[in-house]
XYZ file of C-alpha atoms in Angstrom:
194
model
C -13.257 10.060 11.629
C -12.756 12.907 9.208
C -16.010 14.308 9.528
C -15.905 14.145 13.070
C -12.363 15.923 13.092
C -14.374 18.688 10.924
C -16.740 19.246 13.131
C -14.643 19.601 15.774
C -11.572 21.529 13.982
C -14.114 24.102 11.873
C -12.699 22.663 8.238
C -14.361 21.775 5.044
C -12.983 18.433 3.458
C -12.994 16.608 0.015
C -12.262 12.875 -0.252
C -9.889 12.450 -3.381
C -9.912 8.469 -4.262
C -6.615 7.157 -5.439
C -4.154 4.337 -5.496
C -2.476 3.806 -2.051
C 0.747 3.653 -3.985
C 0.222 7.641 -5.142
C -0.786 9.120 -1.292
C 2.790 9.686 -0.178
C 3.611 11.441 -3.489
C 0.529 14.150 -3.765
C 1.564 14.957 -0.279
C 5.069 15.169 -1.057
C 3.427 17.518 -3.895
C 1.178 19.000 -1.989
C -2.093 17.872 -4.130
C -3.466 17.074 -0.892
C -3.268 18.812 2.385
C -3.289 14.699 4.587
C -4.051 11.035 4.558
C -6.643 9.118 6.472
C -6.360 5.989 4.971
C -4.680 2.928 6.316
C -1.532 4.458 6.508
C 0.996 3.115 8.654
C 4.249 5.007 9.939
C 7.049 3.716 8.803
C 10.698 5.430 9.215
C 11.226 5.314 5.507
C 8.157 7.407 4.981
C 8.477 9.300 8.178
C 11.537 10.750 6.009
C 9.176 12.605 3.299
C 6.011 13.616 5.373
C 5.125 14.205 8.948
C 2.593 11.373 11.166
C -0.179 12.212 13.316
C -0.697 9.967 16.693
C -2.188 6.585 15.920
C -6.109 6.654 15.752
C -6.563 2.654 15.168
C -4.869 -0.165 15.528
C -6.062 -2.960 13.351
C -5.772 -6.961 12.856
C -3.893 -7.764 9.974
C -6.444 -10.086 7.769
C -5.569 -12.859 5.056
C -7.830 -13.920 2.377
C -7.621 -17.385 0.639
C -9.516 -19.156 -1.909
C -12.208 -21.338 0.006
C -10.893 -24.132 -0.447
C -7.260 -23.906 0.526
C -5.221 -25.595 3.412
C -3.816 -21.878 4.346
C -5.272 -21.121 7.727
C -2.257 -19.560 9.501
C 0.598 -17.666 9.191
C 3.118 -20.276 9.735
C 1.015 -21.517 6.409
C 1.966 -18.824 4.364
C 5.732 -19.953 4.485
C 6.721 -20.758 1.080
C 3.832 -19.419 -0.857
C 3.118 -16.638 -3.088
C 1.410 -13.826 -1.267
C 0.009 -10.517 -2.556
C -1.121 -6.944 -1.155
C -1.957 -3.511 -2.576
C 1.481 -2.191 -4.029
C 3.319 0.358 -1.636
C 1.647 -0.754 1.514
C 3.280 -1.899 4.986
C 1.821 -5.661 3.928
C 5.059 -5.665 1.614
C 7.597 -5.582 4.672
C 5.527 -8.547 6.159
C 5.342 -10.397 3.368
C 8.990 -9.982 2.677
C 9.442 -11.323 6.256
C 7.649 -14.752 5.913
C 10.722 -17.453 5.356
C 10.646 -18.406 1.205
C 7.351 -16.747 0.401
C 7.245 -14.685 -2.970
C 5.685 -11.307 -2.504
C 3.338 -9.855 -5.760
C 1.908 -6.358 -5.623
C -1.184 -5.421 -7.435
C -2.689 -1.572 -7.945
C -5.421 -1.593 -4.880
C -6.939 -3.733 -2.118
C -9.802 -4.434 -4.841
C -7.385 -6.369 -7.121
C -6.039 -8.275 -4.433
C -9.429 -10.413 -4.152
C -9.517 -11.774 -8.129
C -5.405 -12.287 -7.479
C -6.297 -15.041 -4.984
C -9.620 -16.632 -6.285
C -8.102 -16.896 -9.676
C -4.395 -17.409 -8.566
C -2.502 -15.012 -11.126
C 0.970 -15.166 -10.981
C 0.648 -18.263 -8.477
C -0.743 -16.442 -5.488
C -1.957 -18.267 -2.926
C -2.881 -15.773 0.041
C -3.437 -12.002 0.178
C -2.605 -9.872 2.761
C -5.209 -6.499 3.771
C -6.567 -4.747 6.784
C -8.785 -7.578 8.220
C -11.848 -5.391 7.148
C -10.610 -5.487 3.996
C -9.712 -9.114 3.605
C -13.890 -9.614 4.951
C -14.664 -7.347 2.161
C -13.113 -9.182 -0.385
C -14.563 -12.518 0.988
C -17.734 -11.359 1.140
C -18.065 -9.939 -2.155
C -16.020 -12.112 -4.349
C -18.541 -14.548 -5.770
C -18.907 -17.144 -8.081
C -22.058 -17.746 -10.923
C -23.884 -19.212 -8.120
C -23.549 -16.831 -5.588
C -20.801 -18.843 -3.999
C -17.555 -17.097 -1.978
C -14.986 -17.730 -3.591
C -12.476 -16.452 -0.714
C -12.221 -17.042 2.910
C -10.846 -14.565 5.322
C -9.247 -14.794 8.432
C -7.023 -12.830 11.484
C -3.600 -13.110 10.530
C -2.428 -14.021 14.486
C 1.395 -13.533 14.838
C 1.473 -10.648 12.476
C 2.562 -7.208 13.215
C -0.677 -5.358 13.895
C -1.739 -2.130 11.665
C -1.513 1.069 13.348
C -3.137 3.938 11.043
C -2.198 7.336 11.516
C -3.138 10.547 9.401
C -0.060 11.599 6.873
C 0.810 15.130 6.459
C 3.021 16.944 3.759
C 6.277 17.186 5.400
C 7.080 20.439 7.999
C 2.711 20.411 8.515
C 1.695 23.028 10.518
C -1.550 20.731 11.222
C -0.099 17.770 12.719
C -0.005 19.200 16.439
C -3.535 20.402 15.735
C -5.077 16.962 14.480
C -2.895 15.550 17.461
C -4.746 17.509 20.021
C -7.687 16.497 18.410
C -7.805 12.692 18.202
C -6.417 13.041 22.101
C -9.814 14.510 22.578
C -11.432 12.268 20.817
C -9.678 9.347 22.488
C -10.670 10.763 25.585
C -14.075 10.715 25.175
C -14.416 7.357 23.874
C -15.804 8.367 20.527
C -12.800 7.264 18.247
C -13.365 3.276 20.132
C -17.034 4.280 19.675
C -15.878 4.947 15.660
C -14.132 1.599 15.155
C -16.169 -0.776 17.399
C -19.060 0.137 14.233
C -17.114 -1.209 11.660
């Protein structure tokens, strides 16, 4: 989507890879000018930096070692259930009667959280393309998946939006943009890809 948004806006961009936790901070500091990445409004963040539109909504996904009994969310009542730290998988997790929320640094630690159950975990919450990632490429000696993903049905869904430092002169700009883009049918074109 960013490159697309370049192309169509006239701006150069650099990808800067960090923890999801640290986003809302370098824009509060200004070490980066937006996020595209999974982020979700929320009105405790909407009070430190400024939302595009939404550009995707997404299925929440669950991952679960292969073996386990945990196939919906009604299952994940009582259980210990993880996501990447600072994400909007914290408020859900907070919301499922008696379960025990643990945060780890990145989706990517998420995955060896479940198969190996630190701390007890029994589920992990991520974007559903992230939960098939993990699945997919969490492996034992023989080759073997160790996790099994699925659509988390009854769960809030994800809607991303870009995140700008607050008072962004950009966001009506990007807004105007992704309209465009909506209206053409390239940002379903984007996601239906993936």
């Amino acid at each position: 989507i960013i490159k697309e948004l370049s192309d169509m806006l006239g701006f150069e961009f650099e990808i800067v890879p960090m923890s999801f936790s640290s986003l809302v901070g370098s824009l509060q500091a200004k070490s980066v000018d937006m996020v595209i990445s999974g982020m979700s409004y929320t009105e405790e963040r909407a009070q430190i930096v400024d939302f595009s539109d939404v550009y995707c909504t997404a299925v929440v996904g669950c991952v679960t070692k292969v073996d386990s009994d945990i196939a919906s969310f009604d299952d994940l009542k009582n259980q210990i259930v993880c996501c990447s730290q600072g994400t909007n998988y914290e408020m859900m997790i907070e919301d499922i009667p008696g379960a025990t929320l643990k945060t780890y640094q990145g989706q990517a630690a998420v995955g060896p959280a479940v198969a190996e159950a630190t701390d007890g975990v029994a589920a992990g919450l991520t974007s559903i393309n992230g939960a098939k990632k993990l699945a997919t490429t969490m492996l034992d000696a023989d080759g073997n998946p160790m996790l099994k993903y699925f659509a988390l049905e009854g769960a809030r869904a994800d809607e991303y939006c870009m995140a700008f430092p607050k008072g962004s002169e950009l966001v009506p700009v990007f807004n105007e943009a992704l309209a465009q883009l909506k209206q053409s049918g390239k940002l379903d074109e984007k996601f239906a890809r993936r």
